[in-house]
């Protein structure tokens, strides 16, 4: 089916859009919370190792396959396959990715809705509307439903606008502001009482925990989630990159930026937890585990902002605004997965598809909200801890074993004629073929039987 495909207009635009996808709630809500509940520095260390040694190579597999095929994951995996059977298995994996992306969006929209509610609550504070402000920050089904719907509507709006107008323009503007705000907040939090205790937890590893299977599998899930891997998102973003682009380089830039922001967010959230603890907020249960992981940052950050007096309202407003935007630039990359598939495989109109898929996901989100206690955590675990790494494994197998090596090299040469002389070509192909799949499987085996 011939459709005009969108393309990113510049390297900066792509790096911003791909980092816009990567940087989101995973960095600022997911990673610090996981670090806080999995032993702080031990988690940080394992996360860093896995992000560079497994997630980056897996990201490259998606980007390269995507750019080669200039198509969604289903057609792309078919295209690199030598025969029908392997092609169909690839297509099935692509469809599984599309379902996982939709499920991820269904819980992501809930948390993103909280960000918007907290942002509006700061505005209500500024206007002296205390009751409204309180309602906005209190956990209730109505509030959750309303803001999930508002968030999904924003998403549908951006995605219907397409690649350059929607995805690229938004990401390029807001990412730099997010980075600066985070850095300033970190500097501030470190001046407060209790912050050093948090810093210690974040930076001094307890080596006895590093080999815990639970910690390793959580860190793997976290790294894959943070880089938007294993559902075909990065494959699609790769498909919108120009042929002249040097892929290993731009992939590396995205990885470094993403990890940097997660680590930076840790420097904010862990100290902020101990600052809150210091001023009497209960964070841990008697047994030492976190009281509520999902809403941790929604407890400790407002506490932190409250220490700043009236300035705190402005800071809170800026912070939650940026988080809402970061959530939009990430979630549009999830919605793009099923949408690109429907447009390219079935020739359906972009606007129509976006609305239909968006509404379906909003309905799933509503089901999760109405059964919050039993479904929310379960969907997160199923998608991020299991499905993403397993599908990432499949992408590595297709890049390493299924795709012909000469064609792969040809693809890489497009943006970088001398690549066969460089380190990337000497290491990555066998690495993604052998090391990545084996380690991913080993981590799984250990977490199941270990
Ligand atoms: N990486 C994003 C974050 O850290 C979330 C995200 C965007 C994502 N697209 C994805 C996660 C696709 C998994 C799959 O918030």
Short mmCIF file of C-alpha atoms and ligand atoms in Angstrom, two decimals:
data_model
loop_
_atom_site.label_atom_id
_atom_site.label_comp_id
_atom_site.label_asym_id
_atom_site.label_seq_id
_atom_site.Cartn_x
_atom_site.Cartn_y
_atom_site.Cartn_z
CA UNK A 1 0.00 0.00 0.00
CA UNK A 2 1.61 3.27 -1.05
CA UNK A 3 1.34 5.92 1.62
CA UNK A 4 3.51 9.01 1.98
CA UNK A 5 5.60 8.42 5.04
CA UNK A 6 6.68 11.12 7.41
CA UNK A 7 10.35 11.77 8.11
CA UNK A 8 12.25 13.74 10.71
CA UNK A 9 13.65 16.91 9.16
CA UNK A 10 16.99 17.11 10.98
CA UNK A 11 19.32 15.19 13.24
CA UNK A 12 18.43 17.46 16.14
CA UNK A 13 14.76 16.85 15.45
CA UNK A 14 15.23 13.09 15.51
CA UNK A 15 17.41 13.04 18.61
CA UNK A 16 14.89 15.25 20.38
CA UNK A 17 11.93 13.16 19.27
CA UNK A 18 13.57 9.84 20.13
CA UNK A 19 14.73 11.22 23.46
CA UNK A 20 11.27 12.70 23.87
CA UNK A 21 10.00 9.15 23.59
CA UNK A 22 12.67 7.75 25.87
CA UNK A 23 12.53 10.45 28.53
CA UNK A 24 9.28 10.38 30.39
CA UNK A 25 7.59 8.99 33.45
CA UNK A 26 9.98 6.04 33.25
CA UNK A 27 12.88 8.31 34.15
CA UNK A 28 11.31 10.48 36.78
CA UNK A 29 8.58 8.30 38.25
CA UNK A 30 9.71 4.77 37.39
CA UNK A 31 13.47 4.71 37.80
CA UNK A 32 13.80 6.61 41.11
CA UNK A 33 10.94 4.62 42.64
CA UNK A 34 12.53 1.36 41.58
CA UNK A 35 15.89 2.54 42.89
CA UNK A 36 14.30 3.50 46.20
CA UNK A 37 12.65 0.12 46.65
CA UNK A 38 15.52 -2.03 45.37
CA UNK A 39 18.41 -0.94 47.50
CA UNK A 40 19.35 2.47 46.03
CA UNK A 41 22.93 2.42 44.81
CA UNK A 42 22.93 -1.33 44.12
CA UNK A 43 20.05 -0.79 41.72
CA UNK A 44 21.71 2.24 40.16
CA UNK A 45 24.84 0.26 39.43
CA UNK A 46 23.05 -2.71 37.86
CA UNK A 47 20.80 -0.35 35.91
CA UNK A 48 23.76 1.51 34.45
CA UNK A 49 25.51 -1.71 33.44
CA UNK A 50 22.39 -3.15 31.81
CA UNK A 51 21.45 0.09 30.07
CA UNK A 52 24.78 0.36 28.28
CA UNK A 53 25.48 -3.30 27.68
CA UNK A 54 21.99 -4.57 26.81
CA UNK A 55 19.58 -1.75 26.17
CA UNK A 56 21.83 0.27 23.85
CA UNK A 57 22.58 -2.71 21.55
CA UNK A 58 18.89 -3.62 21.56
CA UNK A 59 17.98 -0.03 20.69
CA UNK A 60 20.38 -0.18 17.75
CA UNK A 61 18.72 -3.41 16.54
CA UNK A 62 15.36 -1.65 16.45
CA UNK A 63 16.63 1.54 14.85
CA UNK A 64 18.55 -0.26 12.10
CA UNK A 65 15.77 -2.67 11.18
CA UNK A 66 13.33 0.24 11.21
CA UNK A 67 15.36 2.48 9.00
CA UNK A 68 16.05 -0.31 6.55
CA UNK A 69 12.40 -1.20 6.16
CA UNK A 70 11.01 2.33 6.44
CA UNK A 71 7.96 0.63 7.86
CA UNK A 72 6.28 -0.50 11.09
CA UNK A 73 7.52 -3.53 13.03
CA UNK A 74 5.14 -6.03 11.44
CA UNK A 75 6.24 -5.31 7.86
CA UNK A 76 9.83 -4.66 8.89
CA UNK A 77 10.37 -8.06 10.54
CA UNK A 78 8.75 -9.70 7.53
CA UNK A 79 11.03 -7.79 5.18
CA UNK A 80 14.29 -8.88 6.79
CA UNK A 81 13.19 -12.54 6.87
CA UNK A 82 14.50 -15.00 4.28
CA UNK A 83 11.28 -17.02 4.01
CA UNK A 84 7.58 -16.92 4.73
CA UNK A 85 7.55 -18.91 7.93
CA UNK A 86 10.19 -16.80 9.67
CA UNK A 87 8.52 -13.71 8.24
CA UNK A 88 5.19 -14.69 9.77
CA UNK A 89 6.76 -15.36 13.14
CA UNK A 90 8.31 -11.89 12.94
CA UNK A 91 4.96 -10.39 12.02
CA UNK A 92 3.40 -12.08 15.05
CA UNK A 93 6.07 -10.60 17.28
CA UNK A 94 5.32 -7.22 15.71
CA UNK A 95 1.65 -7.61 16.55
CA UNK A 96 2.49 -8.69 20.10
CA UNK A 97 4.57 -5.50 20.37
CA UNK A 98 1.65 -3.43 19.23
CA UNK A 99 -0.59 -4.96 21.89
CA UNK A 100 2.05 -4.44 24.59
CA UNK A 101 2.52 -0.80 23.47
CA UNK A 102 -1.23 -0.25 23.84
CA UNK A 103 -1.29 -1.84 27.28
CA UNK A 104 1.68 0.25 28.39
CA UNK A 105 -0.12 3.36 27.23
CA UNK A 106 -3.19 2.34 29.19
CA UNK A 107 -1.38 2.54 32.53
CA UNK A 108 0.90 5.36 31.43
CA UNK A 109 -2.11 7.58 30.72
CA UNK A 110 -3.25 7.14 34.31
CA UNK A 111 0.03 8.31 35.83
CA UNK A 112 0.33 11.08 33.24
CA UNK A 113 -3.17 12.20 34.23
CA UNK A 114 -1.93 12.57 37.83
CA UNK A 115 0.86 14.84 36.55
CA UNK A 116 -1.68 17.08 34.84
CA UNK A 117 -3.87 17.13 37.95
CA UNK A 118 -0.91 18.17 40.11
CA UNK A 119 0.01 20.87 37.61
CA UNK A 120 -3.52 22.28 37.71
CA UNK A 121 -3.54 22.07 41.48
CA UNK A 122 -0.57 24.46 41.61
CA UNK A 123 -2.53 26.88 39.45
CA UNK A 124 -5.51 26.52 41.77
CA UNK A 125 -3.16 27.29 44.70
CA UNK A 126 -1.98 30.44 42.98
CA UNK A 127 -5.57 31.52 42.51
CA UNK A 128 -6.39 30.74 46.13
CA UNK A 129 -8.84 27.96 45.22
CA UNK A 130 -7.94 25.63 48.06
CA UNK A 131 -10.81 23.19 47.76
CA UNK A 132 -10.22 22.58 44.10
CA UNK A 133 -6.51 22.23 44.68
CA UNK A 134 -7.12 19.61 47.34
CA UNK A 135 -9.50 17.66 45.11
CA UNK A 136 -6.93 17.68 42.33
CA UNK A 137 -4.24 16.09 44.48
CA UNK A 138 -6.49 13.59 46.25
CA UNK A 139 -6.69 10.07 44.88
CA UNK A 140 -10.22 9.43 43.63
CA UNK A 141 -11.73 7.43 40.81
CA UNK A 142 -13.43 10.48 39.28
CA UNK A 143 -10.29 12.56 39.27
CA UNK A 144 -8.29 9.67 37.85
CA UNK A 145 -10.82 9.01 35.09
CA UNK A 146 -11.15 12.65 34.13
CA UNK A 147 -7.44 13.29 33.81
CA UNK A 148 -6.72 10.04 32.04
CA UNK A 149 -9.28 11.13 29.44
CA UNK A 150 -7.79 14.61 29.14
CA UNK A 151 -4.37 13.09 28.63
CA UNK A 152 -5.58 10.65 25.98
CA UNK A 153 -7.27 13.50 24.13
CA UNK A 154 -3.98 15.44 24.02
CA UNK A 155 -2.26 12.37 22.69
CA UNK A 156 -4.79 11.79 19.97
CA UNK A 157 -4.44 15.45 18.96
CA UNK A 158 -0.67 15.27 18.51
CA UNK A 159 -0.63 11.92 16.74
CA UNK A 160 -3.26 12.95 14.22
CA UNK A 161 -0.92 15.81 13.25
CA UNK A 162 1.76 13.34 12.07
CA UNK A 163 5.53 13.13 12.29
CA UNK A 164 6.98 16.59 11.71
CA UNK A 165 4.14 18.81 12.75
CA UNK A 166 3.30 16.83 15.85
CA UNK A 167 6.04 14.62 17.19
CA UNK A 168 9.16 16.55 16.24
CA UNK A 169 8.07 20.10 16.97
CA UNK A 170 6.93 19.39 20.52
CA UNK A 171 9.88 17.32 21.57
CA UNK A 172 12.54 19.72 20.32
CA UNK A 173 11.15 22.64 22.29
CA UNK A 174 10.58 21.10 25.64
CA UNK A 175 13.41 18.68 26.30
CA UNK A 176 16.06 21.35 27.05
CA UNK A 177 13.75 23.08 29.54
CA UNK A 178 13.10 19.81 31.33
CA UNK A 179 16.79 19.11 31.74
CA UNK A 180 17.52 22.55 33.20
CA UNK A 181 14.63 22.47 35.66
CA UNK A 182 15.66 19.06 36.93
CA UNK A 183 19.24 20.17 37.45
CA UNK A 184 18.17 23.27 39.40
CA UNK A 185 15.85 21.22 41.60
CA UNK A 186 18.64 18.78 42.39
CA UNK A 187 20.90 21.62 43.51
CA UNK A 188 18.14 22.95 45.75
CA UNK A 189 17.18 19.64 47.35
CA UNK A 190 20.76 18.91 48.30
CA UNK A 191 20.81 21.97 50.55
CA UNK A 192 17.99 20.64 52.77
CA UNK A 193 18.14 18.68 56.01
CA UNK A 194 17.99 14.95 55.49
CA UNK A 195 19.09 15.10 51.84
CA UNK A 196 22.54 13.67 52.57
CA UNK A 197 21.00 10.51 53.97
CA UNK A 198 19.17 10.06 50.64
CA UNK A 199 22.35 10.72 48.73
CA UNK A 200 24.13 8.05 50.74
CA UNK A 201 21.44 5.49 49.95
CA UNK A 202 21.65 6.43 46.28
CA UNK A 203 25.41 6.34 45.97
CA UNK A 204 26.81 3.76 48.37
CA UNK A 205 25.96 0.30 47.07
CA UNK A 206 25.12 -2.60 49.32
CA UNK A 207 27.01 -5.23 47.34
CA UNK A 208 25.13 -8.10 48.94
CA UNK A 209 22.04 -7.02 47.02
CA UNK A 210 23.58 -6.66 43.59
CA UNK A 211 23.09 -10.27 42.60
CA UNK A 212 19.51 -10.51 43.81
CA UNK A 213 17.44 -11.90 40.90
CA UNK A 214 14.61 -9.54 41.73
CA UNK A 215 16.87 -6.53 41.56
CA UNK A 216 18.40 -7.60 38.26
CA UNK A 217 15.11 -8.30 36.52
CA UNK A 218 13.65 -5.03 37.78
CA UNK A 219 16.68 -3.14 36.54
CA UNK A 220 16.41 -4.84 33.15
CA UNK A 221 12.72 -3.97 32.88
CA UNK A 222 13.48 -0.42 33.96
CA UNK A 223 16.20 0.02 31.34
CA UNK A 224 14.01 -1.38 28.56
CA UNK A 225 11.09 0.73 29.66
CA UNK A 226 13.15 3.85 29.86
CA UNK A 227 14.56 3.45 26.35
CA UNK A 228 11.11 2.55 24.95
CA UNK A 229 12.32 -0.85 23.75
CA UNK A 230 10.67 -4.09 22.80
CA UNK A 231 7.37 -2.91 21.38
CA UNK A 232 8.44 -1.46 18.05
CA UNK A 233 8.42 2.21 19.12
CA UNK A 234 12.09 2.77 18.38
CA UNK A 235 11.80 0.67 15.25
CA UNK A 236 9.17 3.09 13.98
CA UNK A 237 11.19 6.13 14.99
CA UNK A 238 14.12 4.55 13.15
CA UNK A 239 11.92 4.22 10.10
CA UNK A 240 11.43 7.97 10.05
CA UNK A 241 15.19 8.71 10.05
CA UNK A 242 16.90 9.85 6.87
CA UNK A 243 19.19 7.40 5.13
CA UNK A 244 22.21 9.69 5.50
CA UNK A 245 22.07 9.62 9.29
CA UNK A 246 24.80 7.92 11.32
CA UNK A 247 22.69 5.52 13.36
CA UNK A 248 25.13 4.27 16.03
CA UNK A 249 25.92 7.87 16.85
CA UNK A 250 22.36 9.16 17.16
CA UNK A 251 21.34 5.99 19.03
CA UNK A 252 24.21 6.62 21.43
CA UNK A 253 23.14 10.22 21.96
CA UNK A 254 19.60 9.16 22.81
CA UNK A 255 20.85 6.49 25.22
CA UNK A 256 23.18 8.82 27.06
CA UNK A 257 20.59 11.57 27.37
CA UNK A 258 17.97 9.14 28.63
CA UNK A 259 20.23 7.58 31.24
CA UNK A 260 21.49 10.98 32.30
CA UNK A 261 17.98 12.22 33.01
CA UNK A 262 17.03 9.07 34.93
CA UNK A 263 20.16 9.29 37.06
CA UNK A 264 19.58 13.01 37.60
CA UNK A 265 16.00 12.33 38.67
CA UNK A 266 17.39 9.88 41.21
CA UNK A 267 19.47 12.71 42.65
CA UNK A 268 16.23 14.61 43.12
CA UNK A 269 13.82 11.93 44.31
CA UNK A 270 15.95 9.92 46.76
CA UNK A 271 17.20 12.95 48.69
CA UNK A 272 13.65 14.39 48.56
CA UNK A 273 12.36 11.20 50.18
CA UNK A 274 14.67 11.61 53.12
CA UNK A 275 13.94 15.31 53.38
CA UNK A 276 10.26 14.39 53.65
CA UNK A 277 11.07 11.67 56.17
CA UNK A 278 13.05 14.18 58.16
CA UNK A 279 10.06 16.48 58.36
CA UNK A 280 7.78 13.70 59.60
CA UNK A 281 6.16 12.24 56.47
CA UNK A 282 5.78 8.48 56.64
CA UNK A 283 7.40 6.79 53.68
CA UNK A 284 8.43 3.38 54.90
CA UNK A 285 6.37 0.65 56.56
CA UNK A 286 7.67 -0.91 59.75
CA UNK A 287 9.35 -3.66 57.78
CA UNK A 288 11.30 -1.03 55.85
CA UNK A 289 9.54 -1.26 52.47
CA UNK A 290 7.99 1.74 50.76
CA UNK A 291 4.40 2.52 51.77
CA UNK A 292 3.15 3.19 48.28
CA UNK A 293 5.52 2.86 45.37
CA UNK A 294 3.13 4.04 42.68
CA UNK A 295 2.45 7.36 44.30
CA UNK A 296 5.81 7.88 46.02
CA UNK A 297 6.88 10.93 44.04
CA UNK A 298 3.42 12.46 44.40
CA UNK A 299 3.98 12.41 48.16
CA UNK A 300 7.59 13.44 48.48
CA UNK A 301 7.89 16.09 45.78
CA UNK A 302 4.98 18.25 46.97
CA UNK A 303 6.54 18.03 50.46
CA UNK A 304 9.75 19.34 48.96
CA UNK A 305 8.00 22.16 47.11
CA UNK A 306 6.21 23.11 50.32
CA UNK A 307 9.55 23.92 51.94
CA UNK A 308 10.02 26.70 49.41
CA UNK A 309 7.08 28.84 50.46
CA UNK A 310 5.38 30.76 47.69
CA UNK A 311 8.22 30.00 45.25
CA UNK A 312 7.33 26.37 45.80
CA UNK A 313 4.03 26.85 44.01
CA UNK A 314 5.80 28.16 40.92
CA UNK A 315 8.38 25.40 41.04
CA UNK A 316 5.67 22.79 41.46
CA UNK A 317 3.74 24.30 38.58
CA UNK A 318 6.81 24.20 36.32
CA UNK A 319 7.80 20.71 37.39
CA UNK A 320 4.41 19.09 36.85
CA UNK A 321 3.93 20.99 33.60
CA UNK A 322 7.20 19.63 32.27
CA UNK A 323 6.34 16.14 33.47
CA UNK A 324 3.01 16.30 31.70
CA UNK A 325 4.76 17.31 28.49
CA UNK A 326 7.44 14.64 28.93
CA UNK A 327 4.60 12.16 29.33
CA UNK A 328 2.97 13.37 26.12
CA UNK A 329 6.16 13.12 24.04
CA UNK A 330 6.63 9.57 25.36
CA UNK A 331 3.12 8.36 25.00
CA UNK A 332 2.69 9.62 21.46
CA UNK A 333 5.46 7.19 20.59
CA UNK A 334 3.38 4.35 22.04
CA UNK A 335 0.23 5.36 20.23
CA UNK A 336 2.22 5.67 16.99
CA UNK A 337 2.93 1.90 17.11
CA UNK A 338 -0.61 0.63 16.49
CA UNK A 339 -1.47 3.68 14.39
CA UNK A 340 1.46 3.27 11.96
CA UNK A 341 0.57 -0.41 11.62
CA UNK A 342 -3.07 0.30 10.76
CA UNK A 343 -2.16 3.02 8.27
CA UNK A 344 0.58 1.11 6.51
CA UNK A 345 -0.83 -2.40 6.53
CA UNK A 346 -4.46 -1.63 6.06
CA UNK A 347 -4.41 1.76 4.40
CA UNK A 348 -6.75 3.35 6.95
CA UNK A 349 -6.77 7.13 7.30
CA UNK A 350 -4.41 8.54 10.00
CA UNK A 351 -7.01 10.62 11.84
CA UNK A 352 -9.61 7.90 11.90
CA UNK A 353 -7.16 5.26 13.11
CA UNK A 354 -5.78 7.53 15.80
CA UNK A 355 -9.20 8.27 17.23
CA UNK A 356 -10.31 4.63 17.12
CA UNK A 357 -7.13 3.25 18.69
CA UNK A 358 -6.99 6.09 21.23
CA UNK A 359 -10.55 5.44 22.37
CA UNK A 360 -9.92 1.71 22.72
CA UNK A 361 -6.88 2.38 24.89
CA UNK A 362 -8.82 4.88 26.98
CA UNK A 363 -11.44 2.19 27.57
CA UNK A 364 -8.77 -0.25 28.77
CA UNK A 365 -7.38 2.50 31.02
CA UNK A 366 -10.83 3.04 32.50
CA UNK A 367 -11.10 -0.70 33.30
CA UNK A 368 -7.75 -0.54 35.07
CA UNK A 369 -8.88 2.49 37.06
CA UNK A 370 -12.11 0.83 38.12
CA UNK A 371 -10.14 -2.18 39.36
CA UNK A 372 -7.09 -0.24 40.41
CA UNK A 373 -5.79 -2.45 43.21
CA UNK A 374 -5.88 -5.66 41.26
CA UNK A 375 -5.00 -4.44 37.75
CA UNK A 376 -2.65 -1.45 37.87
CA UNK A 377 0.44 -3.18 39.26
CA UNK A 378 -0.31 -6.37 37.38
CA UNK A 379 -0.39 -4.66 33.97
CA UNK A 380 2.86 -2.84 34.74
CA UNK A 381 4.62 -6.04 35.75
CA UNK A 382 3.32 -8.04 32.81
CA UNK A 383 4.27 -5.46 30.20
CA UNK A 384 7.48 -3.92 31.46
CA UNK A 385 9.12 -6.71 33.36
CA UNK A 386 8.27 -9.60 31.05
CA UNK A 387 6.95 -8.61 27.64
CA UNK A 388 9.40 -5.83 26.84
CA UNK A 389 12.64 -7.74 27.46
CA UNK A 390 11.24 -10.85 25.74
CA UNK A 391 10.22 -8.93 22.64
CA UNK A 392 13.55 -7.08 22.76
CA UNK A 393 15.09 -10.56 22.62
CA UNK A 394 13.13 -11.27 19.43
CA UNK A 395 14.34 -8.03 17.80
CA UNK A 396 17.94 -9.00 18.63
CA UNK A 397 17.41 -12.43 17.07
CA UNK A 398 16.04 -10.86 13.88
CA UNK A 399 18.91 -8.35 13.67
CA UNK A 400 21.59 -10.91 14.56
CA UNK A 401 20.46 -14.22 13.05
CA UNK A 402 17.65 -13.71 10.58
CA UNK A 403 18.76 -10.65 8.65
CA UNK A 404 21.54 -11.24 6.11
CA UNK A 405 24.75 -9.74 7.39
CA UNK A 406 25.73 -8.13 4.10
CA UNK A 407 22.38 -6.33 3.91
CA UNK A 408 22.76 -5.18 7.48
CA UNK A 409 26.22 -3.78 6.71
CA UNK A 410 24.85 -2.10 3.60
CA UNK A 411 22.20 -0.41 5.72
CA UNK A 412 24.75 0.84 8.23
CA UNK A 413 27.04 2.11 5.46
CA UNK A 414 24.36 4.48 4.23
CA UNK A 415 25.01 7.07 6.86
CA UNK A 416 28.58 6.12 7.55
CA UNK A 417 30.59 4.74 4.58
CA UNK A 418 33.60 3.71 6.70
CA UNK A 419 31.64 1.89 9.35
CA UNK A 420 33.20 -1.50 8.60
CA UNK A 421 36.54 -0.12 9.84
CA UNK A 422 35.11 1.06 13.18
CA UNK A 423 34.55 -0.47 16.57
CA UNK A 424 30.77 -0.59 16.25
CA UNK A 425 30.88 -2.99 13.30
CA UNK A 426 33.57 -5.10 14.97
CA UNK A 427 31.55 -5.58 18.12
CA UNK A 428 27.84 -4.99 17.70
CA UNK A 429 26.86 -7.70 15.13
CA UNK A 430 28.12 -10.67 17.15
CA UNK A 431 27.19 -8.98 20.38
CA UNK A 432 23.55 -8.57 19.41
CA UNK A 433 23.58 -12.09 17.98
CA UNK A 434 25.03 -13.92 20.96
CA UNK A 435 25.54 -11.85 24.06
CA UNK A 436 22.24 -9.93 24.21
CA UNK A 437 19.92 -12.92 23.72
CA UNK A 438 21.89 -15.12 26.12
CA UNK A 439 21.97 -12.51 28.89
CA UNK A 440 18.29 -11.66 28.52
CA UNK A 441 17.38 -15.34 28.74
CA UNK A 442 19.76 -15.90 31.65
CA UNK A 443 18.19 -13.06 33.59
CA UNK A 444 14.77 -14.54 32.98
CA UNK A 445 15.82 -18.03 33.93
CA UNK A 446 17.36 -16.70 37.11
CA UNK A 447 14.27 -14.72 38.02
CA UNK A 448 12.02 -17.74 37.50
CA UNK A 449 14.14 -20.49 39.02
CA UNK A 450 16.80 -18.55 40.87
N1 LIG B 1 10.46 5.47 27.70
C1 LIG B 1 9.33 6.16 28.16
C2 LIG B 1 9.56 6.62 29.60
O1 LIG B 1 10.60 6.43 30.13
C3 LIG B 1 8.07 5.38 28.05
C4 LIG B 1 7.84 4.83 26.72
C5 LIG B 1 7.63 5.51 25.56
C6 LIG B 1 7.77 3.49 26.39
N2 LIG B 1 7.42 4.65 24.53
C7 LIG B 1 7.51 3.40 25.01
C8 LIG B 1 7.92 2.36 27.15
C9 LIG B 1 7.40 2.18 24.41
C10 LIG B 1 7.81 1.15 26.54
C11 LIG B 1 7.57 1.05 25.18
O2 LIG B 1 8.71 7.15 30.20
#
